Amino acid sequence: MNQLACKEHATLLYIDSSLRSHRGHHANVCEAITSAARSQGHRVQIAISQKKTDACEGEKVFSQDVYCNMKRNPDAFVDRMRLKLASSRVSREVLPILQRTRPHAIYAHSVNAVVCEGILQAIGKAFLPGGAPFFMAEMPFPCEPSERYFYGEQLRAMFERLNGRAAAARRRSQANLLDRFAPITVNERTSDLLSQSTGVEIGVMPSPYAVRSRRGQEHKHRSTPLRIGSVGHQSEHKGFDLLPAIIESLGNQKHKIQWVIQHQDESNPATLEQLKTLQQKGFDIELVHRDLTPSDYEKLLLGLDVILLPYKPQRYQSAISGICYEGLSQGSVVIAPRHTTVGKIVHEFQPETPQFEDWTSESIAAAVRKSVENADPIGDAALAGASLYAETNGPDVYARRIMSPALQDLALIQPDRSVA
């Protein structure tokens, strides 16, 4: 990058229509990326849900989150009209902040076709042809065929419309928004499936997920007892209901284990009662139900020697896991299903870590047992993997990639790009 570009700072508009609280996955990613961009000298504006809490940074913009229209089939006339109206609503909602902030770069986290197309419509209204900001949209959702969700189909229909408009613009020798638009994801498998579904190349970015602290020399010798955690939002497909059987089957280990299980109000009450019964039988189980701030959540993660992801393999053929990346970044051992995107990610940075083959308590417990019996060498390898992860991933790397096109624009000293 030339010297002029390095001296310039750009304005980033960070968009997340589903962000409404300062707690949880969306908040953690927003805080990580925007803090990194600010530390690099950029100005940052944040546009989020109208339902946001007062403690959450950002301007109230979006009336619906990204999940609202997932069930609409773009090949059905009524649904297609409703999707069109929804995109128009997004355009109206985001246009004022575009006109006011005039960003050099726009990053939209966790979008669907409705949000993406609405933002593109607003960009077309707010900026002159050829002067639009660079727009990067993260598309994280699985796109396998489903009777309930039409994520991939909606994106396919959107890109067909956009490509048609772009072709018409090229025939008239006019600039088009697709030249300033980068659809991306953070996983190669998801990228491949989305590219096949949409007929458009979906780029792959490094992972923005990382915790602010890494397990260091004080964790070189594993805890006594060894702390194994299942954290984050618990559900059936994330293996919550398998935990009691897994814990009970590992009760005779010569190595002491302390289990740390996070749960929510909506977690299966029957499973929770089983866990409490195991507590009464003498199993060392810490049940975490309190509402955690981002710093409290990171502290909880940092205290785990092993992070268990007992996920249903069928649900993670293209899906990713933020907790997986966070565990890798801090150097905890991460146990995941082998034949999944999550398992592939773990193997890249922790090739020595055992993974489970089948979605059964026996198979998962076997992987945990092997990890416990070889805690020191596997744990040392996980710490080494964290250093490797940090070289190519994390919020600092991610923010630089987001802002790079904007800095290149500034180096060219472009004229005023705003329509109004």
Coordinates of N, CA and C in Angstrom, one line a residue, residues 193-393:
L193 N -20.5 -24.4 -1.1 CA -21.9 -24.7 -1.2 C -22.7 -23.5 -1.6
L194 N -22.4 -22.3 -1.0 CA -23.0 -21.1 -1.4 C -22.7 -20.8 -2.9
S195 N -21.5 -21.0 -3.3 CA -21.1 -20.7 -4.7 C -21.9 -21.6 -5.7
Q196 N -22.0 -22.9 -5.3 CA -22.8 -23.8 -6.1 C -24.3 -23.4 -6.2
S197 N -24.8 -23.0 -5.0 CA -26.2 -22.7 -4.9 C -26.6 -21.4 -5.7
T198 N -25.7 -20.4 -5.7 CA -26.0 -19.1 -6.2 C -25.4 -18.9 -7.6
G199 N -24.4 -19.7 -8.0 CA -23.8 -19.5 -9.3 C -22.8 -18.3 -9.2
V200 N -22.5 -17.8 -8.1 CA -21.6 -16.6 -7.9 C -20.5 -17.0 -6.9
E201 N -19.3 -16.6 -7.2 CA -18.2 -16.9 -6.3 C -18.3 -16.2 -5.0
I202 N -18.3 -17.0 -3.9 CA -18.4 -16.4 -2.6 C -17.0 -16.5 -2.0
G203 N -16.4 -15.4 -1.6 CA -15.1 -15.3 -1.1 C -14.9 -15.9 0.3
V204 N -13.7 -16.2 0.6 CA -13.4 -16.8 2.0 C -12.5 -15.8 2.7
M205 N -12.9 -15.4 3.9 CA -12.1 -14.5 4.7 C -11.5 -15.3 5.9
P206 N -10.5 -14.7 6.5 CA -10.1 -15.4 7.8 C -11.1 -15.3 8.8
S207 N -11.0 -16.0 9.9 CA -12.0 -15.9 10.9 C -11.8 -14.7 11.8
P208 N -12.9 -13.9 12.1 CA -12.7 -12.8 13.0 C -12.8 -13.2 14.5
Y209 N -13.1 -14.5 14.7 CA -13.3 -14.9 16.1 C -12.0 -15.0 16.8
A210 N -11.9 -14.5 18.0 CA -10.8 -14.6 18.9 C -11.1 -14.0 20.2
V211 N -10.5 -14.6 21.3 CA -10.6 -14.0 22.6 C -9.5 -13.1 22.8
R212 N -9.6 -12.1 23.7 CA -8.5 -11.1 23.9 C -7.4 -11.7 24.7
S213 N -7.5 -12.8 25.4 CA -6.4 -13.4 26.1 C -6.1 -14.8 25.6
R214 N -4.9 -15.3 25.8 CA -4.5 -16.6 25.4 C -4.0 -17.4 26.6
R215 N -4.3 -18.6 26.6 CA -3.8 -19.4 27.7 C -2.2 -19.5 27.6
G216 N -1.5 -19.1 28.6 CA -0.1 -19.0 28.5 C 0.6 -20.0 29.4
Q217 N 1.8 -19.6 29.9 CA 2.6 -20.6 30.6 C 1.9 -21.1 31.9
E218 N 1.1 -20.2 32.5 CA 0.4 -20.6 33.7 C -0.6 -21.8 33.4
H219 N -0.9 -22.0 32.2 CA -1.8 -23.1 31.8 C -1.0 -24.3 31.2
K220 N 0.3 -24.2 31.2 CA 1.1 -25.3 30.5 C 0.9 -26.6 31.2
H221 N 0.7 -26.6 32.5 CA 0.4 -27.8 33.2 C -1.1 -27.7 33.5
R222 N -1.8 -28.7 33.1 CA -3.3 -28.7 33.1 C -3.8 -28.5 34.5
S223 N -5.0 -28.0 34.6 CA -5.6 -27.8 35.9 C -5.9 -29.1 36.7
T224 N -5.9 -29.1 38.0 CA -6.3 -30.2 38.8 C -7.5 -29.8 39.7
P225 N -8.7 -30.2 39.4 CA -9.0 -31.2 38.4 C -9.0 -30.5 37.0
L226 N -9.0 -31.4 36.0 CA -9.1 -30.9 34.6 C -10.5 -30.3 34.3
R227 N -10.5 -29.1 33.8 CA -11.8 -28.4 33.6 C -12.2 -28.6 32.1
I228 N -13.4 -29.3 32.0 CA -14.0 -29.5 30.7 C -15.3 -28.8 30.6
G229 N -15.5 -28.0 29.5 CA -16.7 -27.2 29.4 C -17.5 -27.4 28.2
S230 N -18.8 -27.3 28.4 CA -19.8 -27.2 27.3 C -20.5 -25.8 27.5
V231 N -20.2 -24.9 26.7 CA -20.6 -23.5 26.9 C -21.4 -23.0 25.7
G232 N -22.0 -21.8 25.8 CA -22.7 -21.2 24.7 C -24.2 -21.6 24.8
H233 N -24.9 -21.3 23.8 CA -26.4 -21.6 23.8 C -26.6 -23.1 23.6
Q234 N -27.3 -23.7 24.6 CA -27.5 -25.1 24.6 C -28.8 -25.5 23.8
S235 N -28.7 -26.6 23.1 CA -29.9 -27.1 22.3 C -29.7 -28.5 22.1
E236 N -30.7 -29.2 21.6 CA -30.7 -30.6 21.3 C -29.6 -30.9 20.3
H237 N -29.6 -30.2 19.1 CA -28.6 -30.5 18.1 C -27.2 -30.1 18.5
K238 N -27.0 -29.4 19.6 CA -25.6 -29.1 20.0 C -25.2 -30.1 21.1
G239 N -26.0 -31.1 21.3 CA -25.6 -32.3 22.2 C -25.9 -32.1 23.6
F240 N -26.7 -31.1 24.0 CA -26.9 -30.8 25.4 C -27.5 -32.1 26.1
D241 N -28.4 -32.8 25.4 CA -29.1 -33.9 26.1 C -28.2 -35.1 26.2
L242 N -27.0 -35.1 25.5 CA -26.1 -36.2 25.7 C -25.1 -36.0 26.9
L243 N -25.1 -34.8 27.4 CA -24.1 -34.5 28.4 C -24.2 -35.4 29.7
P244 N -25.4 -35.7 30.2 CA -25.4 -36.5 31.5 C -24.8 -37.9 31.2
A245 N -25.1 -38.5 30.1 CA -24.5 -39.9 29.9 C -23.0 -39.8 29.7
I246 N -22.5 -38.7 29.0 CA -21.1 -38.6 28.8 C -20.4 -38.4 30.1
I247 N -20.9 -37.5 30.9 CA -20.3 -37.3 32.2 C -20.3 -38.5 33.1
E248 N -21.4 -39.2 33.1 CA -21.5 -40.4 34.0 C -20.5 -41.5 33.5
S249 N -20.3 -41.6 32.2 CA -19.5 -42.7 31.7 C -18.0 -42.4 32.0
L250 N -17.7 -41.2 32.3 CA -16.3 -40.8 32.6 C -16.0 -40.6 34.1
G251 N -16.9 -41.2 34.9 CA -16.9 -41.0 36.4 C -15.7 -41.8 37.0
N252 N -15.2 -42.8 36.4 CA -14.2 -43.7 37.0 C -12.8 -43.3 36.5
Q253 N -12.6 -42.1 35.9 CA -11.3 -41.7 35.4 C -10.4 -41.5 36.6
K254 N -9.1 -41.9 36.4 CA -8.1 -41.7 37.5 C -7.8 -40.2 37.6
H255 N -8.0 -39.5 36.4 CA -7.7 -38.1 36.4 C -9.0 -37.4 36.8
K256 N -8.9 -36.5 37.8 CA -10.1 -35.8 38.2 C -10.6 -34.8 37.2
I257 N -11.9 -34.7 37.0 CA -12.5 -33.8 36.0 C -13.5 -32.9 36.7
Q258 N -13.5 -31.6 36.4 CA -14.6 -30.7 36.7 C -15.3 -30.3 35.5
W259 N -16.6 -30.5 35.4 CA -17.4 -30.1 34.3 C -18.0 -28.8 34.5
V260 N -17.9 -27.9 33.4 CA -18.5 -26.6 33.5 C -19.6 -26.6 32.4
I261 N -20.8 -26.5 32.8 CA -21.9 -26.5 31.8 C -22.7 -25.2 31.9
Q262 N -22.7 -24.5 30.8 CA -23.6 -23.3 30.7 C -24.9 -23.7 30.2
H263 N -26.0 -23.1 30.7 CA -27.3 -23.4 30.3 C -28.2 -22.1 30.4
Q264 N -29.3 -22.2 29.7 CA -30.3 -21.1 29.6 C -31.7 -21.5 30.1
D265 N -32.5 -20.5 30.2 CA -33.9 -20.8 30.7 C -34.6 -21.8 29.8
E266 N -34.3 -21.7 28.5 CA -35.0 -22.6 27.5 C -34.3 -24.0 27.3
S267 N -33.2 -24.2 28.0 CA -32.5 -25.5 28.0 C -33.4 -26.6 28.5
N268 N -33.3 -27.8 27.9 CA -34.1 -28.9 28.3 C -34.1 -29.1 29.8
P269 N -35.3 -29.0 30.5 CA -35.3 -29.1 31.9 C -35.0 -30.5 32.4
A270 N -35.4 -31.5 31.6 CA -35.2 -32.9 32.0 C -33.7 -33.2 32.0
T271 N -32.9 -32.7 31.0 CA -31.5 -32.8 31.0 C -30.8 -32.1 32.2
L272 N -31.4 -30.9 32.5 CA -30.8 -30.1 33.6 C -31.0 -30.9 34.9
E273 N -32.2 -31.5 35.1 CA -32.4 -32.3 36.3 C -31.5 -33.5 36.4
Q274 N -31.2 -34.1 35.3 CA -30.2 -35.2 35.3 C -28.8 -34.7 35.7
L275 N -28.4 -33.5 35.3 CA -27.1 -33.0 35.7 C -27.1 -32.7 37.2
K276 N -28.2 -32.2 37.7 CA -28.3 -31.9 39.1 C -28.2 -33.2 39.9
T277 N -28.8 -34.2 39.4 CA -28.8 -35.5 40.1 C -27.4 -36.0 40.1
L278 N -26.6 -35.9 39.0 CA -25.2 -36.3 39.0 C -24.4 -35.4 40.0
Q279 N -24.7 -34.2 40.2 CA -24.1 -33.3 41.2 C -24.3 -34.0 42.6
Q280 N -25.5 -34.4 42.9 CA -25.8 -35.0 44.2 C -25.1 -36.3 44.4
K281 N -24.8 -37.0 43.3 CA -24.1 -38.2 43.4 C -22.5 -38.0 43.6
G282 N -22.1 -36.8 43.6 CA -20.7 -36.5 43.8 C -19.9 -36.1 42.6
F283 N -20.5 -36.0 41.4 CA -19.8 -35.6 40.2 C -19.6 -34.1 40.4
D284 N -18.4 -33.6 40.0 CA -18.0 -32.2 40.1 C -18.5 -31.5 38.8
I285 N -19.6 -30.9 39.0 CA -20.3 -30.2 37.9 C -20.6 -28.8 38.3
E286 N -20.1 -27.8 37.6 CA -20.5 -26.4 37.8 C -21.5 -26.0 36.7
L287 N -22.7 -25.6 37.2 CA -23.8 -25.2 36.3 C -23.8 -23.7 36.2
V288 N -23.6 -23.1 35.0 CA -23.5 -21.7 34.9 C -24.8 -21.2 34.2
H289 N -25.6 -20.4 34.9 CA -26.9 -20.0 34.4 C -26.9 -18.4 34.3
R290 N -26.0 -17.8 35.0 CA -26.1 -16.3 35.0 C -25.8 -15.7 33.7
D291 N -26.3 -14.5 33.5 CA -26.2 -13.7 32.2 C -24.8 -13.2 32.2
L292 N -23.9 -13.6 31.3 CA -22.5 -13.2 31.3 C -22.3 -12.0 30.4
T293 N -21.5 -11.1 30.9 CA -21.0 -10.0 30.0 C -19.9 -10.6 29.1
P294 N -19.5 -9.9 28.0 CA -18.4 -10.4 27.2 C -17.2 -10.7 27.9
S295 N -16.8 -9.9 28.9 CA -15.5 -10.2 29.6 C -15.7 -11.4 30.6
D296 N -16.9 -11.5 31.2 CA -17.1 -12.7 32.0 C -17.1 -14.0 31.2
Y297 N -17.7 -13.9 30.0 CA -17.7 -15.0 29.1 C -16.3 -15.5 28.7
E298 N -15.5 -14.5 28.4 CA -14.1 -14.8 28.0 C -13.3 -15.4 29.2
K299 N -13.6 -14.9 30.4 CA -13.0 -15.4 31.6 C -13.4 -16.9 31.8
L300 N -14.7 -17.2 31.6 CA -15.2 -18.5 31.7 C -14.4 -19.4 30.7
L301 N -14.3 -19.0 29.5 CA -13.6 -19.8 28.4 C -12.2 -20.0 28.8
L302 N -11.5 -19.0 29.3 CA -10.1 -19.0 29.5 C -9.8 -20.1 30.6
G303 N -10.7 -20.3 31.5 CA -10.5 -21.3 32.5 C -10.7 -22.7 32.1
L304 N -11.0 -23.0 30.9 CA -11.3 -24.3 30.4 C -10.1 -25.0 29.7
D305 N -9.7 -26.1 30.2 CA -8.6 -26.9 29.6 C -9.1 -27.5 28.3
V306 N -10.4 -28.0 28.3 CA -11.0 -28.6 27.2 C -12.4 -28.0 26.9
I307 N -12.6 -27.7 25.7 CA -14.0 -27.2 25.2 C -14.6 -28.4 24.4
L308 N -15.7 -28.8 24.9 CA -16.4 -30.0 24.2 C -17.5 -29.4 23.4
L309 N -17.5 -29.8 22.1 CA -18.6 -29.4 21.2 C -19.3 -30.7 20.7
P310 N -20.2 -31.2 21.5 CA -20.9 -32.5 21.1 C -22.0 -32.3 20.1
Y311 N -21.6 -31.6 19.0 CA -22.6 -31.2 18.0 C -23.1 -32.4 17.1
K312 N -24.3 -32.3 16.7 CA -24.9 -33.2 15.8 C -24.2 -33.1 14.4
P313 N -23.5 -34.1 13.9 CA -22.7 -33.9 12.6 C -23.6 -33.4 11.5
Q314 N -24.8 -33.9 11.3 CA -25.6 -33.5 10.2 C -25.9 -32.0 10.1
R315 N -25.9 -31.4 11.3 CA -26.2 -29.9 11.3 C -24.9 -29.1 11.1
Y316 N -23.8 -29.7 11.0 CA -22.5 -29.0 10.8 C -21.7 -29.4 9.6
Q317 N -22.4 -29.7 8.5 CA -21.7 -30.1 7.3 C -21.2 -28.8 6.6
S318 N -21.8 -27.7 6.8 CA -21.3 -26.4 6.3 C -21.3 -25.3 7.3
A319 N -21.9 -25.5 8.5 CA -22.0 -24.5 9.5 C -20.7 -24.4 10.3
I320 N -20.5 -23.2 10.8 CA -19.3 -23.0 11.7 C -19.8 -22.8 13.1
S321 N -18.8 -22.6 14.0 CA -19.0 -22.4 15.4 C -18.1 -21.3 15.9
G322 N -18.7 -20.2 16.4 CA -17.8 -19.2 17.0 C -17.1 -19.7 18.2
I323 N -17.7 -20.6 19.0 CA -17.0 -21.1 20.2 C -15.8 -21.9 19.8
C324 N -15.9 -22.7 18.7 CA -14.8 -23.4 18.2 C -13.6 -22.5 17.9
Y325 N -13.8 -21.4 17.2 CA -12.8 -20.5 16.8 C -12.2 -19.9 18.1
E326 N -13.1 -19.5 19.0 CA -12.6 -18.9 20.3 C -11.7 -19.8 21.1
G327 N -12.1 -21.1 21.1 CA -11.3 -22.1 21.9 C -10.0 -22.2 21.2
L328 N -9.9 -22.3 19.9 CA -8.7 -22.5 19.2 C -7.8 -21.3 19.4
S329 N -8.4 -20.1 19.4 CA -7.6 -18.9 19.5 C -6.9 -18.7 20.9
Q330 N -7.5 -19.3 21.9 CA -7.0 -19.1 23.3 C -6.1 -20.3 23.7
G331 N -6.1 -21.4 22.9 CA -5.3 -22.6 23.2 C -5.9 -23.6 24.0
S332 N -7.2 -23.6 24.2 CA -7.9 -24.8 24.8 C -8.0 -25.9 23.8
V333 N -8.0 -27.2 24.4 CA -8.3 -28.3 23.5 C -9.7 -28.3 23.1
V334 N -10.0 -28.5 21.8 CA -11.4 -28.4 21.3 C -11.7 -29.8 20.7
I335 N -12.8 -30.4 21.3 CA -13.2 -31.7 20.8 C -14.5 -31.5 20.0
A336 N -14.5 -32.0 18.8 CA -15.6 -31.8 17.9 C -15.9 -33.0 17.0
P337 N -17.1 -33.0 16.3 CA -17.4 -34.2 15.4 C -16.4 -34.2 14.2
R338 N -15.9 -35.3 13.9 CA -14.8 -35.4 12.9 C -15.2 -35.0 11.5
H339 N -16.3 -35.6 11.0 CA -16.6 -35.4 9.6 C -17.6 -34.2 9.4
T340 N -17.1 -33.0 9.8 CA -17.9 -31.8 9.8 C -16.9 -30.6 9.5
T341 N -17.5 -29.4 9.2 CA -16.7 -28.3 9.0 C -16.0 -27.9 10.3
V342 N -16.7 -28.1 11.4 CA -16.1 -27.8 12.7 C -14.9 -28.7 13.0
G343 N -15.0 -30.0 12.7 CA -13.9 -30.9 12.9 C -12.8 -30.6 12.0
K344 N -13.0 -30.2 10.7 CA -12.0 -29.8 9.8 C -11.2 -28.6 10.3
I345 N -11.9 -27.6 10.9 CA -11.3 -26.4 11.4 C -10.4 -26.8 12.6
V346 N -10.9 -27.6 13.5 CA -10.1 -28.1 14.6 C -8.8 -28.8 14.2
H347 N -9.0 -29.7 13.2 CA -7.8 -30.5 12.8 C -6.8 -29.6 12.2
E348 N -7.1 -28.5 11.5 CA -6.1 -27.6 10.9 C -5.2 -27.1 12.0
F349 N -5.7 -26.7 13.2 CA -4.9 -26.1 14.2 C -4.5 -27.0 15.3
Q350 N -5.3 -28.1 15.5 CA -5.0 -29.0 16.6 C -5.1 -30.5 16.0
P351 N -4.1 -30.9 15.2 CA -4.2 -32.2 14.6 C -4.1 -33.3 15.6
E352 N -3.6 -33.1 16.8 CA -3.4 -34.1 17.8 C -4.7 -34.3 18.6
T353 N -5.6 -33.4 18.5 CA -6.8 -33.5 19.4 C -7.8 -34.6 18.9
P354 N -8.2 -35.5 19.8 CA -9.2 -36.5 19.4 C -10.5 -35.9 19.0
Q355 N -11.1 -36.5 18.0 CA -12.5 -36.1 17.6 C -13.4 -37.3 17.6
F356 N -14.7 -37.1 17.7 CA -15.6 -38.3 17.8 C -16.2 -38.6 16.4
E357 N -16.5 -39.8 16.2 CA -17.0 -40.3 14.9 C -18.5 -40.3 14.8
D358 N -19.2 -40.7 15.9 CA -20.6 -40.9 15.9 C -21.3 -39.9 16.9
W359 N -22.5 -39.6 16.7 CA -23.2 -38.7 17.6 C -23.9 -39.5 18.7
T360 N -23.1 -40.2 19.5 CA -23.5 -41.0 20.6 C -22.7 -40.6 21.8
S361 N -23.3 -40.8 23.0 CA -22.5 -40.5 24.2 C -21.3 -41.3 24.3
E362 N -21.3 -42.6 23.8 CA -20.2 -43.5 23.9 C -19.0 -43.0 23.0
S363 N -19.3 -42.6 21.8 CA -18.3 -42.1 20.9 C -17.7 -40.8 21.4
I364 N -18.5 -39.9 21.9 CA -18.0 -38.6 22.4 C -17.2 -38.8 23.6
A365 N -17.7 -39.7 24.6 CA -16.9 -39.9 25.8 C -15.6 -40.6 25.5
A366 N -15.5 -41.4 24.4 CA -14.2 -42.0 24.1 C -13.2 -40.9 23.7
A367 N -13.7 -39.9 22.9 CA -12.8 -38.8 22.5 C -12.3 -38.0 23.7
V368 N -13.3 -37.8 24.6 CA -12.9 -37.0 25.8 C -11.9 -37.8 26.7
R369 N -12.2 -39.1 26.8 CA -11.3 -40.0 27.6 C -9.8 -39.9 27.1
K370 N -9.7 -40.0 25.8 CA -8.4 -40.0 25.2 C -7.7 -38.7 25.4
S371 N -8.5 -37.6 25.3 CA -7.9 -36.3 25.6 C -7.5 -36.1 27.0
V372 N -8.2 -36.7 28.0 CA -7.9 -36.6 29.4 C -6.6 -37.4 29.7
E373 N -6.6 -38.6 29.1 CA -5.4 -39.5 29.4 C -4.1 -38.9 28.8
N374 N -4.2 -38.1 27.8 CA -3.0 -37.5 27.2 C -3.1 -35.9 27.3
A375 N -3.5 -35.5 28.5 CA -3.8 -34.0 28.6 C -2.6 -33.2 28.4
D376 N -1.4 -33.5 28.9 CA -0.3 -32.6 28.7 C 0.2 -32.5 27.3
P377 N 0.5 -33.6 26.5 CA 0.9 -33.4 25.2 C -0.1 -32.8 24.2
I378 N -1.4 -33.2 24.4 CA -2.4 -32.6 23.6 C -2.7 -31.1 23.9
G379 N -2.6 -30.8 25.2 CA -2.7 -29.4 25.6 C -1.6 -28.6 25.1
D380 N -0.4 -29.1 25.2 CA 0.8 -28.3 24.6 C 0.6 -28.1 23.1
A381 N 0.1 -29.1 22.4 CA -0.1 -28.9 21.0 C -1.2 -27.9 20.7
A382 N -2.2 -27.8 21.6 CA -3.3 -26.8 21.4 C -2.7 -25.4 21.6
L383 N -1.8 -25.2 22.6 CA -1.2 -23.9 22.8 C -0.4 -23.5 21.5
A384 N 0.3 -24.4 20.9 CA 1.1 -24.2 19.7 C 0.1 -23.8 18.6
G385 N -1.1 -24.5 18.5 CA -2.1 -24.2 17.5 C -2.6 -22.8 17.6
A386 N -2.7 -22.3 18.9 CA -3.2 -20.9 19.1 C -2.3 -19.9 18.4
S387 N -1.0 -20.1 18.5 CA 0.0 -19.2 17.9 C -0.2 -19.3 16.4
L388 N -0.4 -20.5 15.8 CA -0.6 -20.6 14.4 C -1.9 -19.9 13.9
Y389 N -2.9 -20.1 14.7 CA -4.2 -19.4 14.4 C -4.1 -17.9 14.4
A390 N -3.3 -17.4 15.3 CA -3.2 -15.9 15.4 C -2.5 -15.3 14.2
E391 N -1.7 -16.1 13.5 CA -0.9 -15.6 12.4 C -1.8 -15.2 11.3
T392 N -3.0 -15.9 11.1 CA -3.8 -15.6 9.9 C -5.3 -15.3 10.2
N393 N -5.6 -15.3 11.5 CA -7.0 -15.1 11.9 C -7.1 -14.1 13.0

